[in-house]
């Protein structure tokens, strides 16, 4: 498959690229900083420099691919404004680009617990922005998979997860990247939205169990 990853220099994305490339996919990565070009090239990813906040139309950057992954985020150091401009509006611009370029498959890295916003004001805005992006994707007509991980860690992946409607917990970014790679052309994940935590099932079994 040809796949465009948005937020391609992020931590999850850099764990995802080698998996996609090993599986024979063609990966195009959207980044906003020219200094990140070399890292992506070394990984075998085709870099495309585009700022999803500054550009109103990102369809040219997204290109003619079979699937997209939204892995961008304003990040923990950002203020309220960028939660909307990156986490919500960036994701929605990617939906519009899919519609313009006739791409049907969209994988979203969302987050758990968005129905009950918690934490400080900025974190609550983040949760609202993510929830609005998910809602837009559910109504977009695209073939979505909305992956809602718990707190992300940099521990080694275990390949064992839990999916469904879950209580709070953690998951290594490496396992999130494995779930993205395993979901791309897996029909059990089409039109599904699910929480994702470290657990005891293999990723294939967990994804097959989705209802
Ligand atoms: N942290 C958690 O516990 C948690 C839990 C559940 C879900 N999530 C979600 O998971 C997502 C991915 O996690 P991660 O750890 O891989 O995040 P990350 O390392 O912060 O990666 C996010 C990427 O988005 C890029 N980005 C930001 N603004 C952009 C723009 N305007 N145009 C293009 N790219 C832009 C950043 O690039 P720059 O280098 O240019 O800033 C960065 O590379 C998070 O963003 C979050 O929404 C997080």
Short mmCIF file of N, CA and C in Angstrom, two decimals, residues 26-208:
data_model
loop_
_atom_site.label_atom_id
_atom_site.label_comp_id
_atom_site.label_asym_id
_atom_site.label_seq_id
_atom_site.Cartn_x
_atom_site.Cartn_y
_atom_site.Cartn_z
N UNK A 26 4.86 1.58 0.79
CA UNK A 26 5.52 2.83 0.38
C UNK A 26 5.09 3.91 1.36
N UNK A 27 6.01 4.55 2.06
CA UNK A 27 5.59 5.49 3.11
C UNK A 27 6.03 6.91 2.76
N UNK A 28 5.06 7.82 2.87
CA UNK A 28 5.28 9.24 2.64
C UNK A 28 5.01 9.91 3.99
N UNK A 29 5.92 10.79 4.41
CA UNK A 29 5.77 11.35 5.75
C UNK A 29 5.71 12.87 5.74
N UNK A 30 4.63 13.41 6.31
CA UNK A 30 4.49 14.87 6.38
C UNK A 30 5.12 15.39 7.68
N UNK A 31 6.05 16.33 7.50
CA UNK A 31 6.73 16.99 8.63
C UNK A 31 6.71 18.49 8.37
N UNK A 32 6.90 19.28 9.43
CA UNK A 32 6.90 20.73 9.17
C UNK A 32 8.30 21.32 9.24
N UNK A 33 9.28 20.54 9.69
CA UNK A 33 10.64 21.07 9.87
C UNK A 33 11.61 20.41 8.89
N UNK A 34 12.29 21.26 8.10
CA UNK A 34 13.22 20.73 7.09
C UNK A 34 14.32 19.89 7.73
N UNK A 35 14.71 20.23 8.96
CA UNK A 35 15.82 19.49 9.59
C UNK A 35 15.45 18.03 9.89
N UNK A 36 14.16 17.70 9.77
CA UNK A 36 13.75 16.30 10.02
C UNK A 36 13.76 15.45 8.75
N UNK A 37 14.04 16.11 7.59
CA UNK A 37 14.02 15.40 6.31
C UNK A 37 14.98 14.21 6.31
N UNK A 38 16.20 14.46 6.78
CA UNK A 38 17.25 13.45 6.70
C UNK A 38 16.89 12.19 7.50
N UNK A 39 16.34 12.40 8.70
CA UNK A 39 15.96 11.24 9.53
C UNK A 39 14.98 10.36 8.78
N UNK A 40 14.00 11.00 8.14
CA UNK A 40 12.99 10.19 7.43
C UNK A 40 13.61 9.49 6.24
N UNK A 41 14.46 10.22 5.50
CA UNK A 41 15.09 9.60 4.32
C UNK A 41 15.90 8.37 4.73
N UNK A 42 16.61 8.49 5.85
CA UNK A 42 17.42 7.35 6.31
C UNK A 42 16.55 6.15 6.65
N UNK A 43 15.30 6.42 7.04
CA UNK A 43 14.38 5.31 7.38
C UNK A 43 13.71 4.74 6.13
N UNK A 44 13.91 5.38 4.99
CA UNK A 44 13.27 4.91 3.76
C UNK A 44 11.90 5.52 3.52
N UNK A 45 11.62 6.61 4.25
CA UNK A 45 10.33 7.31 4.11
C UNK A 45 10.54 8.51 3.18
N UNK A 46 9.58 8.78 2.32
CA UNK A 46 9.65 9.97 1.46
C UNK A 46 9.13 11.17 2.23
N UNK A 47 10.02 12.13 2.56
CA UNK A 47 9.55 13.27 3.35
C UNK A 47 8.84 14.32 2.50
N UNK A 48 7.80 14.91 3.08
CA UNK A 48 7.10 16.02 2.44
C UNK A 48 6.99 17.10 3.51
N UNK A 49 7.57 18.27 3.24
CA UNK A 49 7.53 19.33 4.23
C UNK A 49 6.26 20.16 4.03
N UNK A 50 5.39 20.13 5.04
CA UNK A 50 4.14 20.88 4.99
C UNK A 50 3.68 21.12 6.42
N UNK A 51 3.21 22.32 6.69
CA UNK A 51 2.74 22.65 8.04
C UNK A 51 1.22 22.59 8.02
N UNK A 52 0.68 21.63 8.74
CA UNK A 52 -0.77 21.41 8.67
C UNK A 52 -1.57 22.51 9.37
N UNK A 53 -0.89 23.36 10.14
CA UNK A 53 -1.60 24.51 10.72
C UNK A 53 -1.61 25.68 9.74
N UNK A 54 -0.49 25.89 9.07
CA UNK A 54 -0.36 27.06 8.19
C UNK A 54 -1.09 26.87 6.87
N UNK A 55 -1.11 25.65 6.35
CA UNK A 55 -1.72 25.40 5.04
C UNK A 55 -3.19 25.06 5.21
N UNK A 56 -4.03 25.72 4.40
CA UNK A 56 -5.46 25.42 4.51
C UNK A 56 -5.82 24.14 3.75
N UNK A 57 -5.06 23.86 2.69
CA UNK A 57 -5.33 22.67 1.87
C UNK A 57 -4.06 21.83 1.84
N UNK A 58 -4.13 20.62 2.39
CA UNK A 58 -2.92 19.79 2.45
C UNK A 58 -3.00 18.61 1.45
N UNK A 59 -3.93 18.72 0.48
CA UNK A 59 -4.14 17.56 -0.40
C UNK A 59 -2.92 17.26 -1.26
N UNK A 60 -2.21 18.31 -1.68
CA UNK A 60 -1.01 18.05 -2.50
C UNK A 60 0.06 17.34 -1.66
N UNK A 61 0.23 17.78 -0.43
CA UNK A 61 1.22 17.14 0.45
C UNK A 61 0.84 15.69 0.74
N UNK A 62 -0.43 15.43 0.89
CA UNK A 62 -0.89 14.07 1.22
C UNK A 62 -0.67 13.13 0.03
N UNK A 63 -0.91 13.63 -1.18
CA UNK A 63 -0.62 12.85 -2.38
C UNK A 63 -1.67 11.78 -2.66
N UNK A 64 -1.38 11.00 -3.69
CA UNK A 64 -2.32 9.95 -4.11
C UNK A 64 -1.89 8.63 -3.49
N UNK A 65 -2.45 8.35 -2.34
CA UNK A 65 -2.06 7.15 -1.59
C UNK A 65 -3.31 6.31 -1.30
N UNK A 66 -3.09 5.15 -0.69
CA UNK A 66 -4.22 4.26 -0.39
C UNK A 66 -4.76 4.48 1.01
N UNK A 67 -3.92 5.01 1.89
CA UNK A 67 -4.34 5.16 3.29
C UNK A 67 -3.55 6.29 3.94
N UNK A 68 -4.14 6.87 4.99
CA UNK A 68 -3.44 7.90 5.76
C UNK A 68 -3.48 7.54 7.25
N UNK A 69 -2.46 8.05 7.96
CA UNK A 69 -2.40 7.88 9.41
C UNK A 69 -2.23 9.28 10.00
N UNK A 70 -3.13 9.66 10.90
CA UNK A 70 -2.97 10.95 11.59
C UNK A 70 -2.29 10.70 12.92
N UNK A 71 -0.98 11.06 12.96
CA UNK A 71 -0.18 10.83 14.18
C UNK A 71 0.42 12.14 14.68
N UNK A 72 -0.13 13.26 14.20
CA UNK A 72 0.38 14.57 14.63
C UNK A 72 -0.28 14.97 15.94
N UNK A 73 0.34 15.90 16.63
CA UNK A 73 -0.25 16.43 17.85
C UNK A 73 0.53 17.65 18.28
N UNK A 74 -0.16 18.57 18.90
CA UNK A 74 0.50 19.81 19.33
C UNK A 74 1.51 19.52 20.44
N UNK A 75 1.27 18.46 21.20
CA UNK A 75 2.24 18.06 22.22
C UNK A 75 1.98 18.70 23.56
N UNK A 76 2.58 18.13 24.62
CA UNK A 76 2.28 18.56 25.98
C UNK A 76 2.70 20.00 26.30
N UNK A 77 3.70 20.53 25.57
CA UNK A 77 4.16 21.89 25.90
C UNK A 77 3.32 22.99 25.28
N UNK A 78 2.32 22.63 24.47
CA UNK A 78 1.60 23.67 23.72
C UNK A 78 0.41 24.21 24.51
N UNK A 79 -0.07 25.38 24.09
CA UNK A 79 -1.23 25.99 24.74
C UNK A 79 -2.54 25.52 24.09
N UNK A 80 -3.64 26.13 24.57
CA UNK A 80 -4.97 25.71 24.13
C UNK A 80 -5.16 25.85 22.61
N UNK A 81 -4.68 27.00 22.10
CA UNK A 81 -4.92 27.33 20.69
C UNK A 81 -4.46 26.20 19.75
N UNK A 82 -3.27 25.66 20.03
CA UNK A 82 -2.71 24.65 19.12
C UNK A 82 -3.40 23.28 19.28
N UNK A 83 -4.11 23.09 20.37
CA UNK A 83 -4.90 21.85 20.47
C UNK A 83 -5.96 21.86 19.36
N UNK A 84 -6.52 23.05 19.12
CA UNK A 84 -7.51 23.15 18.05
C UNK A 84 -6.85 23.14 16.67
N UNK A 85 -5.76 23.91 16.52
CA UNK A 85 -5.21 24.05 15.16
C UNK A 85 -4.49 22.79 14.68
N UNK A 86 -3.92 22.00 15.61
CA UNK A 86 -3.26 20.76 15.19
C UNK A 86 -4.18 19.57 15.41
N UNK A 87 -4.55 19.32 16.66
CA UNK A 87 -5.22 18.05 17.01
C UNK A 87 -6.61 17.93 16.39
N UNK A 88 -7.32 19.04 16.30
CA UNK A 88 -8.65 18.97 15.66
C UNK A 88 -8.59 19.36 14.18
N UNK A 89 -8.12 20.61 13.92
CA UNK A 89 -8.22 21.11 12.54
C UNK A 89 -7.26 20.39 11.59
N UNK A 90 -6.07 20.02 12.10
CA UNK A 90 -5.13 19.27 11.26
C UNK A 90 -5.73 17.95 10.82
N UNK A 91 -6.38 17.28 11.78
CA UNK A 91 -7.01 15.99 11.47
C UNK A 91 -8.15 16.18 10.45
N UNK A 92 -8.90 17.27 10.59
CA UNK A 92 -10.02 17.53 9.67
C UNK A 92 -9.49 17.91 8.28
N UNK A 93 -8.38 18.65 8.23
CA UNK A 93 -7.78 18.96 6.92
C UNK A 93 -7.35 17.67 6.22
N UNK A 94 -6.88 16.71 7.01
CA UNK A 94 -6.48 15.43 6.41
C UNK A 94 -7.71 14.69 5.87
N UNK A 95 -8.85 14.81 6.55
CA UNK A 95 -10.09 14.19 6.03
C UNK A 95 -10.47 14.83 4.69
N UNK A 96 -10.34 16.18 4.63
CA UNK A 96 -10.69 16.88 3.37
C UNK A 96 -9.74 16.46 2.25
N UNK A 97 -8.47 16.30 2.61
CA UNK A 97 -7.48 15.89 1.59
C UNK A 97 -7.83 14.49 1.08
N UNK A 98 -8.27 13.61 1.99
CA UNK A 98 -8.67 12.26 1.57
C UNK A 98 -9.83 12.35 0.58
N UNK A 99 -10.81 13.20 0.91
CA UNK A 99 -11.96 13.32 0.03
C UNK A 99 -11.54 13.89 -1.33
N UNK A 100 -10.65 14.88 -1.32
CA UNK A 100 -10.19 15.49 -2.58
C UNK A 100 -9.38 14.50 -3.42
N UNK A 101 -8.60 13.65 -2.74
CA UNK A 101 -7.69 12.75 -3.47
C UNK A 101 -8.27 11.33 -3.61
N UNK A 102 -9.54 11.18 -3.23
CA UNK A 102 -10.22 9.88 -3.32
C UNK A 102 -9.48 8.77 -2.55
N UNK A 103 -9.03 9.14 -1.36
CA UNK A 103 -8.41 8.17 -0.45
C UNK A 103 -9.51 7.78 0.54
N UNK A 104 -9.72 6.49 0.77
CA UNK A 104 -10.84 6.12 1.63
C UNK A 104 -10.42 5.69 3.04
N UNK A 105 -9.18 5.27 3.20
CA UNK A 105 -8.77 4.65 4.47
C UNK A 105 -8.04 5.65 5.36
N UNK A 106 -8.54 5.80 6.62
CA UNK A 106 -8.00 6.82 7.53
C UNK A 106 -7.83 6.20 8.91
N UNK A 107 -6.58 6.20 9.39
CA UNK A 107 -6.32 5.71 10.76
C UNK A 107 -5.99 6.90 11.64
N UNK A 108 -6.73 7.03 12.71
CA UNK A 108 -6.57 8.16 13.64
C UNK A 108 -5.94 7.67 14.94
N UNK A 109 -4.89 8.36 15.39
CA UNK A 109 -4.44 8.14 16.78
C UNK A 109 -5.21 9.14 17.62
N UNK A 110 -6.18 8.61 18.34
CA UNK A 110 -6.99 9.44 19.22
C UNK A 110 -6.49 9.21 20.65
N UNK A 111 -7.36 9.25 21.61
CA UNK A 111 -6.96 9.05 23.01
C UNK A 111 -8.14 8.49 23.78
N UNK A 112 -7.84 7.77 24.85
CA UNK A 112 -8.89 7.20 25.71
C UNK A 112 -9.56 8.27 26.57
N UNK A 113 -10.78 8.02 26.97
CA UNK A 113 -11.42 8.81 28.03
C UNK A 113 -11.87 10.19 27.60
N UNK A 114 -12.08 10.41 26.30
CA UNK A 114 -12.45 11.76 25.84
C UNK A 114 -13.86 12.14 26.24
N UNK A 115 -14.69 11.14 26.59
CA UNK A 115 -16.08 11.43 26.98
C UNK A 115 -16.15 12.11 28.34
N UNK A 116 -15.11 11.89 29.15
CA UNK A 116 -15.11 12.48 30.49
C UNK A 116 -13.85 13.31 30.65
N UNK A 117 -13.81 14.54 30.08
CA UNK A 117 -12.60 15.35 30.15
C UNK A 117 -12.14 15.54 31.60
N UNK A 118 -10.84 15.46 31.81
CA UNK A 118 -10.28 15.58 33.16
C UNK A 118 -8.97 16.34 33.06
N UNK A 119 -8.42 16.70 34.22
CA UNK A 119 -7.12 17.37 34.25
C UNK A 119 -7.25 18.88 34.16
N UNK A 120 -6.14 19.56 33.88
CA UNK A 120 -6.16 21.02 33.86
C UNK A 120 -6.86 21.55 32.60
N UNK A 121 -6.98 22.88 32.53
CA UNK A 121 -7.78 23.48 31.46
C UNK A 121 -7.23 23.12 30.07
N UNK A 122 -5.90 23.19 29.92
CA UNK A 122 -5.30 22.90 28.61
C UNK A 122 -5.55 21.44 28.23
N UNK A 123 -5.44 20.57 29.20
CA UNK A 123 -5.67 19.14 28.91
C UNK A 123 -7.13 18.90 28.53
N UNK A 124 -8.03 19.63 29.18
CA UNK A 124 -9.45 19.47 28.84
C UNK A 124 -9.73 19.98 27.42
N UNK A 125 -9.05 21.06 27.03
CA UNK A 125 -9.21 21.56 25.66
C UNK A 125 -8.67 20.54 24.67
N UNK A 126 -7.53 19.94 25.01
CA UNK A 126 -6.95 18.87 24.17
C UNK A 126 -7.98 17.76 23.97
N UNK A 127 -8.60 17.32 25.07
CA UNK A 127 -9.56 16.21 24.98
C UNK A 127 -10.78 16.59 24.14
N UNK A 128 -11.19 17.87 24.27
CA UNK A 128 -12.34 18.34 23.47
C UNK A 128 -11.96 18.37 21.98
N UNK A 129 -10.75 18.87 21.71
CA UNK A 129 -10.29 18.96 20.31
C UNK A 129 -10.20 17.57 19.70
N UNK A 130 -9.66 16.60 20.45
CA UNK A 130 -9.54 15.23 19.94
C UNK A 130 -10.94 14.63 19.71
N UNK A 131 -11.86 14.88 20.65
CA UNK A 131 -13.22 14.33 20.52
C UNK A 131 -13.90 14.91 19.28
N UNK A 132 -13.68 16.20 19.02
CA UNK A 132 -14.32 16.82 17.84
C UNK A 132 -13.73 16.26 16.55
N UNK A 133 -12.43 15.99 16.56
CA UNK A 133 -11.80 15.39 15.38
C UNK A 133 -12.36 13.99 15.14
N UNK A 134 -12.50 13.21 16.22
CA UNK A 134 -13.06 11.85 16.08
C UNK A 134 -14.48 11.90 15.52
N UNK A 135 -15.26 12.85 16.05
CA UNK A 135 -16.66 12.99 15.62
C UNK A 135 -16.70 13.33 14.12
N UNK A 136 -15.82 14.21 13.69
CA UNK A 136 -15.77 14.57 12.26
C UNK A 136 -15.41 13.35 11.42
N UNK A 137 -14.51 12.52 11.93
CA UNK A 137 -14.11 11.33 11.16
C UNK A 137 -15.25 10.31 11.09
N UNK A 138 -15.97 10.15 12.22
CA UNK A 138 -17.10 9.22 12.24
C UNK A 138 -18.15 9.61 11.19
N UNK A 139 -18.26 10.93 10.95
CA UNK A 139 -19.29 11.44 10.03
C UNK A 139 -18.74 11.73 8.63
N UNK A 140 -17.50 11.35 8.39
CA UNK A 140 -16.83 11.77 7.13
C UNK A 140 -17.17 10.86 5.95
N UNK A 141 -17.68 9.66 6.24
CA UNK A 141 -17.88 8.70 5.15
C UNK A 141 -16.61 7.92 4.84
N UNK A 142 -15.49 8.27 5.45
CA UNK A 142 -14.24 7.55 5.21
C UNK A 142 -14.23 6.23 5.97
N UNK A 143 -13.42 5.31 5.53
CA UNK A 143 -13.25 4.02 6.21
C UNK A 143 -12.23 4.24 7.34
N UNK A 144 -12.78 4.50 8.53
CA UNK A 144 -11.92 4.91 9.64
C UNK A 144 -11.56 3.75 10.56
N UNK A 145 -10.43 3.92 11.24
CA UNK A 145 -10.12 3.16 12.45
C UNK A 145 -9.63 4.20 13.45
N UNK A 146 -10.35 4.33 14.57
CA UNK A 146 -9.97 5.31 15.58
C UNK A 146 -9.37 4.54 16.75
N UNK A 147 -8.06 4.68 16.91
CA UNK A 147 -7.32 3.96 17.95
C UNK A 147 -7.16 4.92 19.13
N UNK A 148 -7.66 4.49 20.31
CA UNK A 148 -7.69 5.39 21.46
C UNK A 148 -6.81 4.84 22.57
N UNK A 149 -5.49 5.13 22.49
CA UNK A 149 -4.59 4.59 23.51
C UNK A 149 -4.74 5.30 24.84
N UNK A 150 -4.34 4.58 25.90
CA UNK A 150 -4.19 5.21 27.22
C UNK A 150 -2.88 5.99 27.25
N UNK A 151 -2.37 6.24 28.44
CA UNK A 151 -1.13 7.02 28.58
C UNK A 151 0.01 6.30 27.85
N UNK A 152 0.71 7.06 27.02
CA UNK A 152 1.79 6.47 26.22
C UNK A 152 3.08 6.42 27.01
N UNK A 153 3.80 5.30 26.87
CA UNK A 153 5.10 5.18 27.52
C UNK A 153 6.15 4.85 26.46
N UNK A 154 7.42 5.01 26.85
CA UNK A 154 8.53 4.68 25.94
C UNK A 154 9.14 3.32 26.29
N UNK A 155 8.40 2.51 27.04
CA UNK A 155 8.86 1.14 27.34
C UNK A 155 8.91 0.34 26.03
N UNK A 156 9.66 -0.77 26.05
CA UNK A 156 9.65 -1.68 24.90
C UNK A 156 8.24 -2.24 24.73
N UNK A 157 7.87 -2.49 23.49
CA UNK A 157 6.57 -3.11 23.23
C UNK A 157 6.60 -4.57 23.67
N UNK A 158 5.41 -5.09 23.99
CA UNK A 158 5.33 -6.51 24.38
C UNK A 158 4.56 -7.31 23.33
N UNK A 159 3.85 -6.61 22.43
CA UNK A 159 3.01 -7.30 21.46
C UNK A 159 1.71 -7.80 22.07
N UNK A 160 1.47 -7.47 23.33
CA UNK A 160 0.25 -7.93 24.02
C UNK A 160 -0.59 -6.72 24.41
N UNK A 161 -1.85 -6.74 24.05
CA UNK A 161 -2.71 -5.57 24.25
C UNK A 161 -4.09 -5.97 24.73
N UNK A 162 -4.87 -4.94 25.12
CA UNK A 162 -6.30 -5.09 25.36
C UNK A 162 -7.00 -4.05 24.50
N UNK A 163 -8.13 -4.41 23.91
CA UNK A 163 -8.91 -3.44 23.13
C UNK A 163 -10.36 -3.49 23.60
N UNK A 164 -11.11 -2.45 23.27
CA UNK A 164 -12.54 -2.44 23.64
C UNK A 164 -12.84 -1.17 24.39
N UNK A 165 -13.78 -1.28 25.34
CA UNK A 165 -14.09 -0.15 26.23
C UNK A 165 -13.36 -0.40 27.53
N UNK A 166 -12.32 0.37 27.79
CA UNK A 166 -11.42 0.03 28.89
C UNK A 166 -11.35 1.14 29.93
N UNK A 167 -10.84 0.77 31.10
CA UNK A 167 -10.57 1.76 32.15
C UNK A 167 -9.18 2.32 31.90
N UNK A 168 -8.79 3.30 32.68
CA UNK A 168 -7.49 3.94 32.48
C UNK A 168 -6.30 3.00 32.57
N UNK A 169 -5.24 3.32 31.84
CA UNK A 169 -4.01 2.53 31.90
C UNK A 169 -2.99 3.06 30.93
N UNK A 170 -1.97 2.27 30.67
CA UNK A 170 -0.85 2.71 29.84
C UNK A 170 -0.64 1.75 28.68
N UNK A 171 0.15 2.22 27.72
CA UNK A 171 0.59 1.33 26.64
C UNK A 171 1.88 1.90 26.03
N UNK A 172 2.85 1.03 25.74
CA UNK A 172 4.05 1.53 25.07
C UNK A 172 3.73 2.03 23.65
N UNK A 173 4.39 3.14 23.27
CA UNK A 173 4.21 3.66 21.91
C UNK A 173 4.52 2.58 20.87
N UNK A 174 5.49 1.72 21.18
CA UNK A 174 5.86 0.70 20.21
C UNK A 174 4.67 -0.22 19.91
N UNK A 175 3.89 -0.55 20.94
CA UNK A 175 2.72 -1.40 20.69
C UNK A 175 1.64 -0.64 19.92
N UNK A 176 1.53 0.66 20.18
CA UNK A 176 0.56 1.45 19.40
C UNK A 176 0.96 1.41 17.92
N UNK A 177 2.26 1.56 17.66
CA UNK A 177 2.70 1.54 16.26
C UNK A 177 2.42 0.18 15.63
N UNK A 178 2.57 -0.90 16.40
CA UNK A 178 2.27 -2.25 15.86
C UNK A 178 0.78 -2.39 15.55
N UNK A 179 -0.06 -1.81 16.41
CA UNK A 179 -1.51 -1.89 16.18
C UNK A 179 -1.89 -1.10 14.92
N UNK A 180 -1.25 0.04 14.72
CA UNK A 180 -1.53 0.82 13.49
C UNK A 180 -1.16 -0.03 12.27
N UNK A 181 0.06 -0.59 12.30
CA UNK A 181 0.53 -1.37 11.15
C UNK A 181 -0.40 -2.56 10.89
N UNK A 182 -0.86 -3.18 11.97
CA UNK A 182 -1.71 -4.37 11.83
C UNK A 182 -3.14 -4.02 11.41
N UNK A 183 -3.52 -2.74 11.57
CA UNK A 183 -4.91 -2.35 11.28
C UNK A 183 -5.11 -1.94 9.82
N UNK A 184 -4.04 -1.48 9.18
CA UNK A 184 -4.20 -0.80 7.89
C UNK A 184 -5.11 -1.52 6.90
N UNK A 185 -4.84 -2.81 6.67
CA UNK A 185 -5.67 -3.53 5.70
C UNK A 185 -6.40 -4.69 6.38
N UNK A 186 -6.71 -4.50 7.67
CA UNK A 186 -7.39 -5.54 8.45
C UNK A 186 -8.87 -5.17 8.57
N UNK A 187 -9.72 -5.93 7.89
CA UNK A 187 -11.15 -5.59 7.82
C UNK A 187 -11.82 -5.58 9.19
N UNK A 188 -11.27 -6.31 10.19
CA UNK A 188 -11.89 -6.27 11.53
C UNK A 188 -11.81 -4.89 12.15
N UNK A 189 -10.91 -4.05 11.63
CA UNK A 189 -10.75 -2.72 12.23
C UNK A 189 -11.47 -1.63 11.42
N UNK A 190 -12.08 -2.00 10.30
CA UNK A 190 -12.75 -0.99 9.47
C UNK A 190 -13.98 -0.45 10.21
N UNK A 191 -14.14 0.85 10.18
CA UNK A 191 -15.28 1.54 10.81
C UNK A 191 -15.36 1.21 12.31
N UNK A 192 -14.19 1.10 12.95
CA UNK A 192 -14.17 0.77 14.39
C UNK A 192 -13.42 1.87 15.15
N UNK A 193 -13.85 2.04 16.39
CA UNK A 193 -13.20 2.97 17.32
C UNK A 193 -13.01 2.19 18.61
N UNK A 194 -11.79 2.14 19.14
CA UNK A 194 -11.57 1.30 20.32
C UNK A 194 -10.46 1.83 21.20
N UNK A 195 -10.64 1.61 22.52
CA UNK A 195 -9.58 1.92 23.48
C UNK A 195 -8.47 0.89 23.33
N UNK A 196 -7.25 1.30 23.69
CA UNK A 196 -6.10 0.41 23.54
C UNK A 196 -5.18 0.58 24.74
N UNK A 197 -4.94 -0.54 25.43
CA UNK A 197 -4.01 -0.56 26.57
C UNK A 197 -3.11 -1.78 26.46
N UNK A 198 -2.02 -1.76 27.24
CA UNK A 198 -1.23 -2.97 27.39
C UNK A 198 -2.14 -4.05 27.95
N UNK A 199 -1.95 -5.29 27.54
CA UNK A 199 -2.86 -6.35 27.99
C UNK A 199 -2.25 -7.71 27.79
N UNK A 200 -3.12 -8.69 27.53
CA UNK A 200 -2.62 -10.06 27.47
C UNK A 200 -2.93 -10.77 26.15
N UNK A 201 -3.60 -10.08 25.23
CA UNK A 201 -3.93 -10.74 23.95
C UNK A 201 -2.90 -10.36 22.88
N UNK A 202 -2.66 -11.25 21.94
CA UNK A 202 -1.81 -10.87 20.81
C UNK A 202 -2.56 -9.79 20.02
N UNK A 203 -1.82 -8.97 19.29
CA UNK A 203 -2.47 -7.88 18.54
C UNK A 203 -3.46 -8.45 17.53
N UNK A 204 -3.08 -9.51 16.84
CA UNK A 204 -3.99 -10.10 15.83
C UNK A 204 -5.27 -10.58 16.50
N UNK A 205 -5.16 -11.29 17.63
CA UNK A 205 -6.36 -11.79 18.32
C UNK A 205 -7.21 -10.62 18.81
N UNK A 206 -6.54 -9.61 19.36
CA UNK A 206 -7.29 -8.47 19.90
C UNK A 206 -8.07 -7.78 18.77
N UNK A 207 -7.42 -7.57 17.64
CA UNK A 207 -8.10 -6.86 16.54
C UNK A 207 -9.23 -7.73 15.96
N UNK A 208 -9.00 -9.03 15.92
CA UNK A 208 -10.06 -9.93 15.40
C UNK A 208 -11.28 -9.93 16.30
#
